[in-house]
C-alpha positions as MATLAB code, in Angstrom:
seq = 'XXXXXXXXXXXXXXXXXXXXXXXXXXXXXXXXXXXXXXXXXXXXXXXXXXXXXXXXXXXXXXXXXXXXXXXXXXXXXXXXXXXXXXXXXXXXXXXXXXXXXXXXXXXXXXXXXXXXXXXXXXXXXXXXXXXXXXXXXXXXXXXXXXXXXXXXXXXXXXXXXXXXXXXXXXXXXXXXXXXXXXXXXXXXXXXXXXXXXXXXXXXXXXXXXXXXXXXXXXXXXXXXXXXXX';
ca = [
      -0.026    0.000   -0.021;
       2.888    2.355    0.525;
       3.146    3.413   -3.263;
      -0.534    4.552   -3.354;
      -0.781    5.946    0.346;
       0.631    9.264   -0.869;
      -2.169    9.548   -3.434;
      -4.830    8.541   -0.843;
      -3.412   11.055    1.576;
      -3.585   13.927   -0.961;
      -7.175   13.032   -1.762;
      -8.064   12.843    1.911;
      -6.499   16.195    2.663;
      -8.383   17.995   -0.118;
     -11.686   16.269    0.978;
     -11.164   17.667    4.533;
     -10.507   21.143    3.091;
     -13.617   20.896    0.897;
     -15.892   19.923    3.711;
     -14.933   22.867    5.814;
     -14.872   25.333    2.978;
     -18.287   24.218    1.783;
     -19.761   25.574    5.167;
     -19.789   22.412    7.459;
     -18.732   22.887   11.061;
     -15.439   21.433   12.315;
     -17.484   18.853   14.358;
     -19.590   17.832   11.364;
     -16.566   17.556    9.065;
     -14.646   15.335   11.663;
     -17.662   13.206   12.210;
     -18.316   12.631    8.603;
     -14.639   12.040    7.720;
     -14.331    9.288   10.453;
     -17.757    7.738   10.164;
     -18.339    7.766    6.451;
     -14.730    6.925    5.391;
     -15.556    7.244    1.633;
     -14.254   10.200   -0.305;
     -16.509    9.955   -3.322;
     -19.762    9.759   -1.412;
     -18.513   12.503    0.948;
     -17.855   14.810   -1.932;
     -21.305   13.896   -3.435;
     -23.320   14.364   -0.333;
     -21.627   17.576    1.041;
     -23.341   19.916   -1.650;
     -26.779   18.251   -1.120;
     -26.542   18.769    2.650;
     -25.615   22.430    2.227;
     -28.421   22.902   -0.331;
     -30.940   21.514    2.113;
     -31.870   18.576    0.022;
     -34.200   15.969    1.479;
     -32.608   13.303    3.545;
     -33.675   10.491    1.241;
     -31.937   12.274   -1.754;
     -28.636   12.590    0.259;
     -28.793    8.986    1.340;
     -29.735    7.707   -2.191;
     -26.865    9.619   -3.560;
     -24.406    8.133   -1.135;
     -25.741    4.669   -1.699;
     -25.545    4.903   -5.377;
     -21.954    6.095   -5.303;
     -21.055    3.314   -2.966;
     -22.855    0.491   -4.515;
     -19.622   -0.882   -5.826;
     -18.874   -2.081   -2.222;
     -21.763   -4.487   -2.563;
     -19.778   -6.166   -5.401;
     -16.560   -5.999   -3.369;
     -18.176   -7.606   -0.317;
     -19.852  -10.413   -2.365;
     -16.416  -11.246   -3.712;
     -14.855  -11.168   -0.301;
     -17.581  -13.400    1.305;
     -15.669  -16.677    0.789;
     -12.623  -15.076    2.396;
     -14.437  -13.916    5.617;
     -17.363  -16.146    6.270;
     -15.429  -18.199    8.792;
     -15.131  -15.043   11.100;
     -17.751  -14.010   13.598;
     -20.260  -11.263   12.491;
     -18.569   -8.479   14.471;
     -15.292   -9.088   12.646;
     -16.994   -9.127    9.229;
     -18.718   -5.817   10.083;
     -15.260   -4.302   11.086;
     -13.759   -5.580    7.846;
     -16.702   -4.021    5.993;
     -16.056   -0.678    7.424;
     -12.201   -0.648    6.872;
     -12.208   -2.271    3.439;
     -11.775    0.510    0.733;
     -11.228    0.490   -3.063;
      -7.495    0.232   -2.912;
      -7.302   -2.249    0.013;
      -9.681   -4.554   -1.777;
      -7.893   -4.449   -5.010;
      -4.499   -5.025   -3.464;
      -5.954   -7.928   -1.371;
      -7.618   -9.826   -4.165;
      -4.538   -9.223   -6.377;
      -2.326  -10.851   -3.839;
      -4.914  -13.586   -2.881;
      -7.016  -14.291   -5.933;
      -8.609  -17.371   -4.326;
      -9.660  -18.095   -0.688;
      -7.721  -20.741    1.064;
      -9.457  -23.897    2.454;
     -10.928  -23.309    5.966;
      -8.759  -26.018    7.471;
      -5.519  -24.199    6.532;
      -5.197  -22.030    9.648;
      -1.736  -20.677    8.869;
      -2.857  -19.598    5.426;
      -6.108  -18.048    6.772;
      -4.014  -16.082    9.301;
      -1.748  -14.878    6.628;
      -4.691  -13.717    4.430;
      -6.342  -11.918    7.263;
      -3.045  -10.131    8.207;
      -2.584   -9.027    4.738;
      -6.041   -7.612    4.527;
      -5.785   -6.038    8.006;
      -2.501   -4.365    7.036;
      -3.855   -2.959    3.749;
      -6.935   -1.614    5.500;
      -4.935   -0.092    8.351;
      -2.543    1.794    6.000;
      -5.544    2.932    3.866;
      -7.503    4.126    6.941;
      -4.468    6.046    8.417;
      -3.457    7.551    4.987;
      -7.109    8.756    4.509;
      -8.374    9.849    7.928;
      -5.280   11.553    9.216;
      -4.865   13.858    6.158;
      -8.565   14.478    6.145;
      -8.407   15.759    9.755;
      -5.310   17.734    8.764;
      -7.294   19.280    5.809;
     -10.079   20.176    8.237;
      -7.570   21.842   10.682;
      -5.836   23.681    7.916;
      -8.756   24.471    5.691;
      -8.103   28.207    5.654;
      -4.481   27.753    4.690;
      -4.907   25.230    1.818;
      -6.594   26.593   -1.289;
      -8.790   24.179   -3.211;
      -7.260   25.143   -6.615;
      -4.015   23.203   -5.702;
      -5.984   20.112   -7.079;
      -4.163   17.685   -4.775;
      -7.235   15.293   -4.873;
      -6.152   14.468   -8.429;
      -3.359   12.479   -6.933;
      -5.915    9.943   -5.565;
      -7.251    9.445   -9.052;
      -3.765    8.972  -10.395;
      -3.212    6.304   -7.633;
      -6.299    4.407   -8.741;
      -5.316    4.565  -12.444;
      -1.916    3.192  -11.636;
      -3.373    0.175   -9.891;
      -5.874   -0.236  -12.661;
      -3.204   -0.358  -15.308;
      -1.221   -2.934  -13.274;
      -4.240   -5.165  -12.972;
      -5.045   -5.052  -16.678;
      -2.869   -8.238  -17.094;
      -5.064  -10.056  -19.725;
      -6.960   -9.144  -22.749;
     -10.319   -9.689  -21.030;
      -9.403   -7.472  -18.113;
      -8.323   -4.730  -20.498;
     -11.528   -4.909  -22.374;
     -13.632   -4.739  -19.190;
     -11.684   -1.741  -18.118;
     -12.195   -0.032  -21.398;
     -15.986   -0.788  -21.450;
     -16.407    0.445  -17.963;
     -14.649    3.712  -18.681;
     -16.482    4.271  -21.991;
     -19.858    3.460  -20.287;
     -19.125    5.811  -17.390;
     -18.343    8.661  -19.611;
     -21.347    7.989  -21.898;
     -23.739    7.946  -18.776;
     -21.974   10.851  -17.037;
     -25.288   13.066  -17.242;
     -27.274   10.639  -15.128;
     -28.184   11.855  -11.635;
     -26.933   10.501   -8.328;
     -23.655    9.214   -9.895;
     -25.577    6.389  -11.570;
     -23.016    6.330  -14.366;
     -20.871    4.310  -12.048;
     -23.477    1.581  -11.718;
     -23.960    1.703  -15.565;
     -20.278    1.218  -15.978;
     -20.043   -1.777  -13.658;
     -23.129   -3.398  -15.279;
     -21.806   -2.854  -18.741;
     -18.325   -4.275  -17.894;
     -19.812   -7.404  -16.193;
     -22.239   -8.035  -19.090;
     -19.593   -7.824  -21.716;
     -17.106  -10.004  -19.745;
     -19.764  -12.641  -19.225;
     -20.428  -12.805  -23.037;
     -16.649  -12.918  -23.844;
     -15.497  -15.260  -21.100;
     -15.041  -18.752  -22.422;
     -16.787  -21.422  -20.171;
     -14.337  -23.804  -18.562;
     -14.293  -27.300  -19.918;
     -16.048  -29.947  -17.687;
     -13.728  -32.072  -15.767;
     -13.834  -35.877  -16.805;
     -15.365  -38.070  -14.253;
     -13.230  -40.751  -12.802;
     -14.767  -43.859  -11.332;
     -13.265  -46.243   -8.837;
     -12.885  -49.984   -9.189;
     -16.084  -51.881   -8.935;
];
């Protein structure tokens, strides 16, 4: 996580500045930065809060922006179902885009439940990723809240977070199918950019999944082996 922590920190710093400069109180900004822990939904919800939008509109916007985490959690389910509920809830809070991507890249398949050492190694790797992500986001966000009047928004440091995501995306496009899915998702997101509530993100995910399902070759069935009669 170290190479992308700087980009995450710059994004968190500018999110903290944006929350305060948009008119939120220090208490509200700190509470939102720690509890929500999701930059895209924070930046989407803050203007709606200040505009006095109905609560359901604010919640619907945040949910739509963060629906990708439903996909993440469904993928992580085989990795975490052996844990008690409270630990799964904690993992759900701390897992972010970058920690999820790095974890699944390192561990593309869950280990068998009986392999205790391998399970602990996976859990340790996920916990380490999540800890670095949380610290590199929350601490700079709090710093941005504290120094909001000294850091101008036109610095554009938040773009560093986008560059970090793009760097990881390019490194994961290791096959033709993955490259196609990334291209389809990007094109669909741009084409549907005018949709409200950031629904273009959902359109991008749906389009990429649909195309990959059509292009992916089904695995050949394994021959059955019978024992001696």
